[in-house]
Short mmCIF file of C-alpha atoms and ligand atoms in Angstrom, two decimals:
data_model
loop_
_atom_site.label_atom_id
_atom_site.label_comp_id
_atom_site.label_asym_id
_atom_site.label_seq_id
_atom_site.Cartn_x
_atom_site.Cartn_y
_atom_site.Cartn_z
CA UNK N 1 -3.88 12.18 -22.86
CA UNK N 2 -3.65 11.86 -19.08
CA UNK N 3 -0.32 10.34 -18.06
CA UNK N 4 0.34 8.27 -14.96
CA UNK N 5 3.96 8.08 -13.80
CA UNK N 6 4.90 4.58 -12.60
CA UNK N 7 8.16 3.19 -11.26
CA UNK N 8 9.93 1.61 -14.25
CA UNK N 9 11.46 -1.18 -12.18
CA UNK N 10 11.83 -1.87 -8.50
CA UNK N 11 9.58 -2.71 -5.61
CA UNK N 12 6.50 -0.75 -6.68
CA UNK N 13 6.46 -1.56 -10.39
CA UNK N 14 4.68 -4.90 -10.31
CA UNK N 15 2.16 -4.00 -7.60
CA UNK N 16 1.30 -0.75 -9.41
CA UNK N 17 0.62 -2.57 -12.68
CA UNK N 18 -1.30 -5.33 -10.86
CA UNK N 19 -3.50 -2.77 -9.11
CA UNK N 20 -4.25 -0.99 -12.39
CA UNK N 21 -5.00 -4.30 -14.08
CA UNK N 22 -7.35 -5.33 -11.30
CA UNK N 23 -9.38 -2.15 -11.90
CA UNK N 24 -9.58 -2.80 -15.63
CA UNK N 25 -6.64 -0.68 -16.78
CA UNK N 26 -4.31 -2.93 -18.73
CA UNK N 27 -0.88 -1.43 -19.42
CA UNK N 28 2.13 -3.20 -20.95
CA UNK N 29 5.20 -3.65 -18.77
CA UNK N 30 8.00 -1.14 -19.39
CA UNK N 31 10.51 -3.29 -21.34
CA UNK N 32 12.35 -0.73 -23.48
CA UNK N 33 9.55 1.81 -23.88
CA UNK N 34 9.13 4.60 -21.35
CA UNK N 35 5.62 5.44 -22.57
CA UNK N 36 2.86 2.86 -22.86
CA UNK N 37 -0.82 3.43 -23.56
CA UNK N 38 -3.47 1.47 -21.68
CA UNK N 39 -5.34 -0.92 -23.96
CA UNK N 40 -8.83 -0.13 -22.70
CA UNK N 41 -8.68 3.17 -20.82
CA UNK N 42 -7.78 6.70 -21.76
CA UNK N 43 -4.48 6.86 -19.91
CA UNK N 44 -0.80 6.48 -20.72
CA UNK N 45 1.93 5.16 -18.40
CA UNK N 46 5.18 7.08 -18.11
CA UNK N 47 7.86 4.80 -16.65
CA UNK N 48 10.38 6.63 -14.45
CA UNK N 49 12.69 6.17 -11.48
CA UNK N 50 10.63 6.62 -8.33
CA UNK N 51 12.77 9.62 -7.20
CA UNK N 52 11.52 11.61 -10.20
CA UNK N 53 7.81 10.85 -9.91
CA UNK N 54 6.82 13.49 -7.29
CA UNK N 55 8.30 16.39 -9.30
CA UNK N 56 6.90 15.11 -12.59
CA UNK N 57 3.43 15.15 -11.08
CA UNK N 58 3.94 18.48 -9.34
CA UNK N 59 4.98 20.07 -12.65
CA UNK N 60 2.12 18.42 -14.54
CA UNK N 61 4.33 16.43 -16.95
CA UNK N 62 2.29 13.52 -15.60
CA UNK N 63 -1.16 14.27 -14.18
CA UNK N 64 -1.02 11.23 -11.90
CA UNK N 65 1.64 9.02 -10.32
CA UNK N 66 2.09 6.01 -8.08
CA UNK N 67 4.99 6.32 -5.65
CA UNK N 68 5.93 5.76 -2.02
CA UNK N 69 4.68 8.43 0.39
CA UNK N 70 8.30 8.58 1.62
CA UNK N 71 9.45 9.94 -1.77
CA UNK N 72 6.64 12.51 -1.84
CA UNK N 73 7.58 13.72 1.65
CA UNK N 74 11.32 13.74 0.98
CA UNK N 75 10.92 15.78 -2.22
CA UNK N 76 8.41 18.07 -0.49
CA UNK N 77 6.28 17.82 -3.62
CA UNK N 78 3.16 19.96 -3.72
CA UNK N 79 0.76 17.30 -5.03
CA UNK N 80 -2.60 15.90 -4.02
CA UNK N 81 -2.49 12.55 -2.22
CA UNK N 82 -5.53 11.06 -3.95
CA UNK N 83 -5.47 7.56 -2.39
CA UNK N 84 -3.43 5.31 -0.18
CA UNK N 85 -2.94 2.04 -2.00
CA UNK N 86 -2.15 -0.49 0.71
CA UNK N 87 1.07 -1.90 -0.77
CA UNK N 88 4.76 -0.92 -0.51
CA UNK N 89 4.37 -0.55 3.25
CA UNK N 90 7.55 0.43 5.06
CA UNK N 91 8.81 2.92 7.61
CA UNK N 92 11.82 5.17 7.90
CA UNK N 93 13.55 4.62 11.20
CA UNK N 94 16.60 5.62 13.17
CA UNK N 95 18.89 2.69 13.93
CA UNK N 96 22.11 2.37 15.90
CA UNK N 97 24.67 -0.42 16.42
CA UNK N 98 23.21 -3.06 18.72
CA UNK N 99 26.28 -2.86 20.95
CA UNK N 100 25.36 0.72 21.93
CA UNK N 101 23.05 1.59 24.77
CA UNK N 102 20.12 3.72 23.57
CA UNK N 103 19.31 6.58 25.91
CA UNK N 104 16.43 8.23 24.07
CA UNK N 105 16.44 10.90 21.38
CA UNK N 106 19.23 12.86 23.05
CA UNK N 107 21.47 9.93 22.05
CA UNK N 108 21.68 11.52 18.58
CA UNK N 109 22.96 14.89 19.84
CA UNK N 110 26.23 15.64 18.07
CA UNK N 111 26.21 12.30 16.21
CA UNK N 112 26.54 11.68 12.48
CA UNK N 113 23.49 10.03 10.89
CA UNK N 114 23.70 8.51 7.39
CA UNK N 115 20.58 8.61 5.23
CA UNK N 116 19.05 8.92 1.76
CA UNK N 117 16.21 10.94 3.32
CA UNK N 118 17.93 14.11 4.55
CA UNK N 119 14.83 16.32 4.38
CA UNK N 120 12.54 14.06 6.41
CA UNK N 121 15.37 13.53 8.90
CA UNK N 122 16.23 17.25 9.18
CA UNK N 123 12.55 18.04 9.89
CA UNK N 124 12.36 15.35 12.58
CA UNK N 125 15.59 16.47 14.26
CA UNK N 126 14.49 20.10 14.20
CA UNK N 127 11.08 19.28 15.69
CA UNK N 128 12.83 17.46 18.51
CA UNK N 129 15.55 20.05 19.05
CA UNK N 130 18.39 17.64 18.25
CA UNK N 131 21.60 18.82 16.63
CA UNK N 132 23.11 16.04 14.56
CA UNK N 133 25.16 15.93 11.37
CA UNK N 134 23.33 14.43 8.39
CA UNK N 135 25.54 12.40 6.03
CA UNK N 136 23.77 11.95 2.69
CA UNK N 137 24.36 8.47 1.27
CA UNK N 138 22.42 7.29 -1.79
CA UNK N 139 22.75 3.51 -1.38
CA UNK N 140 23.66 0.83 1.18
CA UNK N 141 23.08 3.24 4.07
CA UNK N 142 23.09 0.29 6.47
CA UNK N 143 26.85 -0.25 6.11
CA UNK N 144 27.64 3.33 7.22
CA UNK N 145 28.28 2.65 10.93
CA UNK N 146 30.59 -0.29 10.21
CA UNK N 147 32.33 1.76 7.51
CA UNK N 148 32.93 4.62 9.95
CA UNK N 149 30.80 7.06 7.96
CA UNK N 150 28.28 7.67 10.75
CA UNK N 151 27.29 6.55 14.24
CA UNK N 152 23.64 5.95 13.28
CA UNK N 153 21.44 5.55 10.22
CA UNK N 154 18.02 6.77 9.16
CA UNK N 155 16.72 4.32 6.60
CA UNK N 156 13.78 2.36 5.22
CA UNK N 157 12.79 -0.67 7.27
CA UNK N 158 10.17 -3.23 6.37
CA UNK N 159 10.96 -6.63 7.91
CA UNK N 160 14.04 -5.39 9.77
CA UNK N 161 16.25 -8.21 8.50
CA UNK N 162 18.72 -5.81 6.78
CA UNK N 163 19.27 -4.06 10.10
CA UNK N 164 19.83 -7.34 11.94
CA UNK N 165 22.33 -8.60 9.38
CA UNK N 166 24.29 -5.36 9.77
CA UNK N 167 24.35 -5.50 13.56
CA UNK N 168 21.92 -2.58 13.92
CA UNK N 169 18.82 -2.08 16.01
CA UNK N 170 15.83 0.13 15.21
CA UNK N 171 15.34 2.68 17.99
CA UNK N 172 12.87 5.27 16.59
CA UNK N 173 10.16 4.81 13.97
CA UNK N 174 9.89 8.22 12.37
CA UNK N 175 7.86 7.99 9.17
CA UNK N 176 5.22 5.44 8.08
CA UNK N 177 4.91 4.95 4.34
CA UNK N 178 2.95 3.07 1.73
CA UNK N 179 2.38 3.49 -1.99
CA UNK N 180 0.06 6.37 -2.83
CA UNK N 181 -1.73 7.65 -5.91
CA UNK N 182 -0.75 11.28 -6.35
CA UNK N 183 -2.30 13.89 -8.61
CA UNK N 184 -1.25 17.23 -10.01
CA UNK N 185 -3.17 20.03 -8.30
CA UNK N 186 -4.22 21.71 -11.57
CA UNK N 187 -5.57 18.86 -13.67
CA UNK N 188 -8.37 19.70 -16.11
CA UNK N 189 -12.01 18.83 -15.38
CA UNK N 190 -11.81 16.01 -17.88
CA UNK N 191 -8.69 14.61 -16.18
CA UNK N 192 -10.39 15.01 -12.79
CA UNK N 193 -13.29 12.88 -14.09
CA UNK N 194 -10.79 10.18 -15.11
CA UNK N 195 -9.15 10.38 -11.67
CA UNK N 196 -12.55 10.05 -9.99
CA UNK N 197 -13.33 6.96 -12.05
CA UNK N 198 -9.96 5.45 -11.01
CA UNK N 199 -10.63 6.28 -7.35
CA UNK N 200 -14.10 4.72 -7.51
CA UNK N 201 -12.62 1.52 -8.92
CA UNK N 202 -9.76 1.48 -6.39
CA UNK N 203 -12.30 1.74 -3.55
CA UNK N 204 -14.18 -1.28 -4.91
CA UNK N 205 -10.96 -3.21 -5.24
CA UNK N 206 -9.83 -2.29 -1.72
CA UNK N 207 -13.20 -3.30 -0.24
CA UNK N 208 -12.90 -6.78 -1.72
CA UNK N 209 -9.34 -7.33 -0.41
CA UNK N 210 -9.12 -10.08 2.18
CA UNK N 211 -12.78 -11.07 1.70
CA UNK N 212 -14.42 -14.26 0.44
CA UNK N 213 -17.89 -15.02 -0.86
CA UNK N 214 -19.51 -17.81 1.07
CA UNK N 215 -22.60 -19.84 0.16
CA UNK N 216 -24.12 -22.87 1.82
CA UNK N 217 -27.26 -24.91 2.36
CA UNK N 218 -28.80 -24.44 5.76
CA UNK N 219 -31.81 -25.82 7.66
CA UNK N 220 -34.32 -22.93 7.73
CA UNK N 221 -34.63 -23.44 11.49
CA UNK N 222 -30.97 -22.33 11.90
CA UNK N 223 -31.42 -19.10 9.98
CA UNK N 224 -31.56 -16.74 12.96
CA UNK N 225 -28.35 -18.15 14.40
CA UNK N 226 -26.63 -18.00 11.00
CA UNK N 227 -27.50 -14.31 10.62
CA UNK N 228 -25.74 -13.66 13.95
CA UNK N 229 -22.64 -15.51 12.75
CA UNK N 230 -22.60 -13.71 9.39
CA UNK N 231 -23.14 -9.98 9.69
CA UNK N 232 -22.81 -9.36 5.94
CA UNK N 233 -22.79 -5.94 4.28
CA UNK N 234 -26.50 -5.44 4.87
CA UNK N 235 -27.67 -8.92 5.85
CA UNK N 236 -27.02 -12.30 4.26
CA UNK N 237 -29.00 -13.24 1.15
CA UNK N 238 -31.41 -16.12 1.75
CA UNK N 239 -32.96 -18.17 -1.05
CA UNK N 240 -35.38 -21.07 -0.72
CA UNK N 241 -34.26 -24.54 -1.81
CA UNK N 242 -36.47 -27.09 -3.58
CA UNK N 243 -36.33 -29.41 -0.55
CA UNK N 244 -38.56 -28.14 2.22
CA UNK N 245 -36.99 -26.93 5.46
CA UNK N 246 -33.74 -25.89 3.71
CA UNK N 247 -32.46 -22.63 2.29
CA UNK N 248 -29.39 -21.34 0.49
CA UNK N 249 -27.49 -18.63 2.35
CA UNK N 250 -24.99 -16.24 0.70
CA UNK N 251 -22.66 -13.86 2.48
CA UNK N 252 -19.30 -12.07 2.39
CA UNK N 253 -16.76 -12.82 5.13
CA UNK N 254 -13.31 -11.63 6.09
CA UNK N 255 -10.76 -14.22 5.08
CA UNK N 256 -9.13 -13.93 8.50
CA UNK N 257 -12.28 -15.20 10.23
CA UNK N 258 -13.32 -17.63 7.48
CA UNK N 259 -12.49 -20.93 9.21
CA UNK N 260 -13.95 -19.84 12.52
CA UNK N 261 -17.21 -18.91 10.74
CA UNK N 262 -17.21 -22.22 8.83
CA UNK N 263 -16.83 -24.12 12.11
CA UNK N 264 -19.75 -22.23 13.69
CA UNK N 265 -21.94 -22.66 10.59
CA UNK N 266 -21.29 -26.39 10.42
CA UNK N 267 -22.24 -26.64 14.08
CA UNK N 268 -25.72 -25.27 13.27
CA UNK N 269 -26.21 -27.67 10.35
CA UNK N 270 -24.73 -25.87 7.30
CA UNK N 271 -23.86 -28.19 4.43
CA UNK N 272 -22.29 -27.89 1.00
CA UNK N 273 -20.36 -24.74 1.96
CA UNK N 274 -18.72 -23.03 -1.05
CA UNK N 275 -15.95 -20.46 -0.56
CA UNK N 276 -15.50 -18.30 -3.65
CA UNK N 277 -12.92 -15.65 -4.55
CA UNK N 278 -14.40 -12.20 -4.56
CA UNK N 279 -13.30 -9.82 -7.27
CA UNK N 280 -14.96 -6.45 -6.53
CA UNK N 281 -17.42 -4.97 -4.07
CA UNK N 282 -19.29 -2.01 -5.49
CA UNK N 283 -21.47 -0.17 -3.04
P1 ATP W 1 14.37 3.51 -8.49
O1 ATP W 1 15.34 2.77 -9.36
O2 ATP W 1 13.01 3.63 -9.14
O3 ATP W 1 14.91 4.82 -7.98
P2 ATP W 1 14.70 2.60 -5.75
O4 ATP W 1 15.83 1.65 -5.69
O5 ATP W 1 14.88 4.01 -5.30
O6 ATP W 1 14.10 2.56 -7.23
P3 ATP W 1 12.97 0.61 -4.51
O7 ATP W 1 13.96 -0.13 -3.68
O8 ATP W 1 12.43 -0.07 -5.72
O9 ATP W 1 13.49 2.07 -4.90
O10 ATP W 1 11.77 1.02 -3.55
C1 ATP W 1 10.69 1.78 -4.01
C2 ATP W 1 9.80 2.12 -2.84
O11 ATP W 1 9.27 0.93 -2.27
C3 ATP W 1 10.42 2.83 -1.66
O12 ATP W 1 10.58 4.22 -1.89
C4 ATP W 1 9.40 2.56 -0.58
O13 ATP W 1 8.30 3.45 -0.69
C5 ATP W 1 8.90 1.16 -0.91
N1 ATP W 1 9.45 0.08 -0.05
C6 ATP W 1 8.72 -0.83 0.63
N2 ATP W 1 9.47 -1.68 1.33
C7 ATP W 1 10.73 -1.32 1.11
C8 ATP W 1 11.99 -1.82 1.56
N3 ATP W 1 12.10 -2.87 2.37
N4 ATP W 1 13.10 -1.20 1.13
C9 ATP W 1 13.02 -0.17 0.27
N5 ATP W 1 11.86 0.34 -0.18
C10 ATP W 1 10.72 -0.21 0.23
MG1 MG W 2 14.72 5.69 -6.20
#
């Protein structure tokens, strides 16, 4: 059976299981088991540390995996990046003590840089012709400058608060990452069909993210204006109402612009506006 390697615990575990659940693939949380079969889909989860997932997928022990793009790049794994998943967003950046004056990339010449991502860093330094000493540290990289281990760090940043609390400042964003679905390059045709089904469902799920379904009653005379306010996927759905001169209008809107649209629609006479959670958009 096709296996999908998932992080057993940590930042990506819950979002990975939530994504799979939202596309109809219900897998038990890890608890003590490292293998867990989906209840309603022909796939089995293999729970691992995220560091091991790229190699497991490259070797085919698991046909699929969900892991940060940063881990795939660091391990140099030869796998297919089948989809970007839109969660686990972070970057790997160079940071220096805030008391130092940053003079550009040449600042790092001859310096020691602490990191858990030596391969990504080595590639970046080489591309930029910088000679620096890479100090490999597996945890708490951010304390390295204060501990005298290095003059700079190369580490994961998301909000930046860890840097601030360690008196560091981000000076170069080097690598942008998010969780990705990876696939072994030699999966069977049958496994490929399963992957395609997963990708199709992920697309539908992604399309519905940040969107709401909107329906309202509207004077028929305002219809043209409403269509301008609501450029739906094709065009809004219009249905007649029993009371003459009124119609029911249905559309999909971006959550970010929802209240602005509602204000404009009310101004042209919309009433009884319903905002409904949208689960999937299948096109
Ligand atoms: P494991 O025990 O599985 O090895 P870990 O401690 O190496 O876990 P986590 O801290 O759980 O890893 O992070 C997993 C992934 O989450 C990272 O590789 C990265 O892709 C992503 N991520 C997103 N934001 C952050 C962040 N602020 N710090 C660390 N990782 C982040
Ligand atoms: Mg790890």
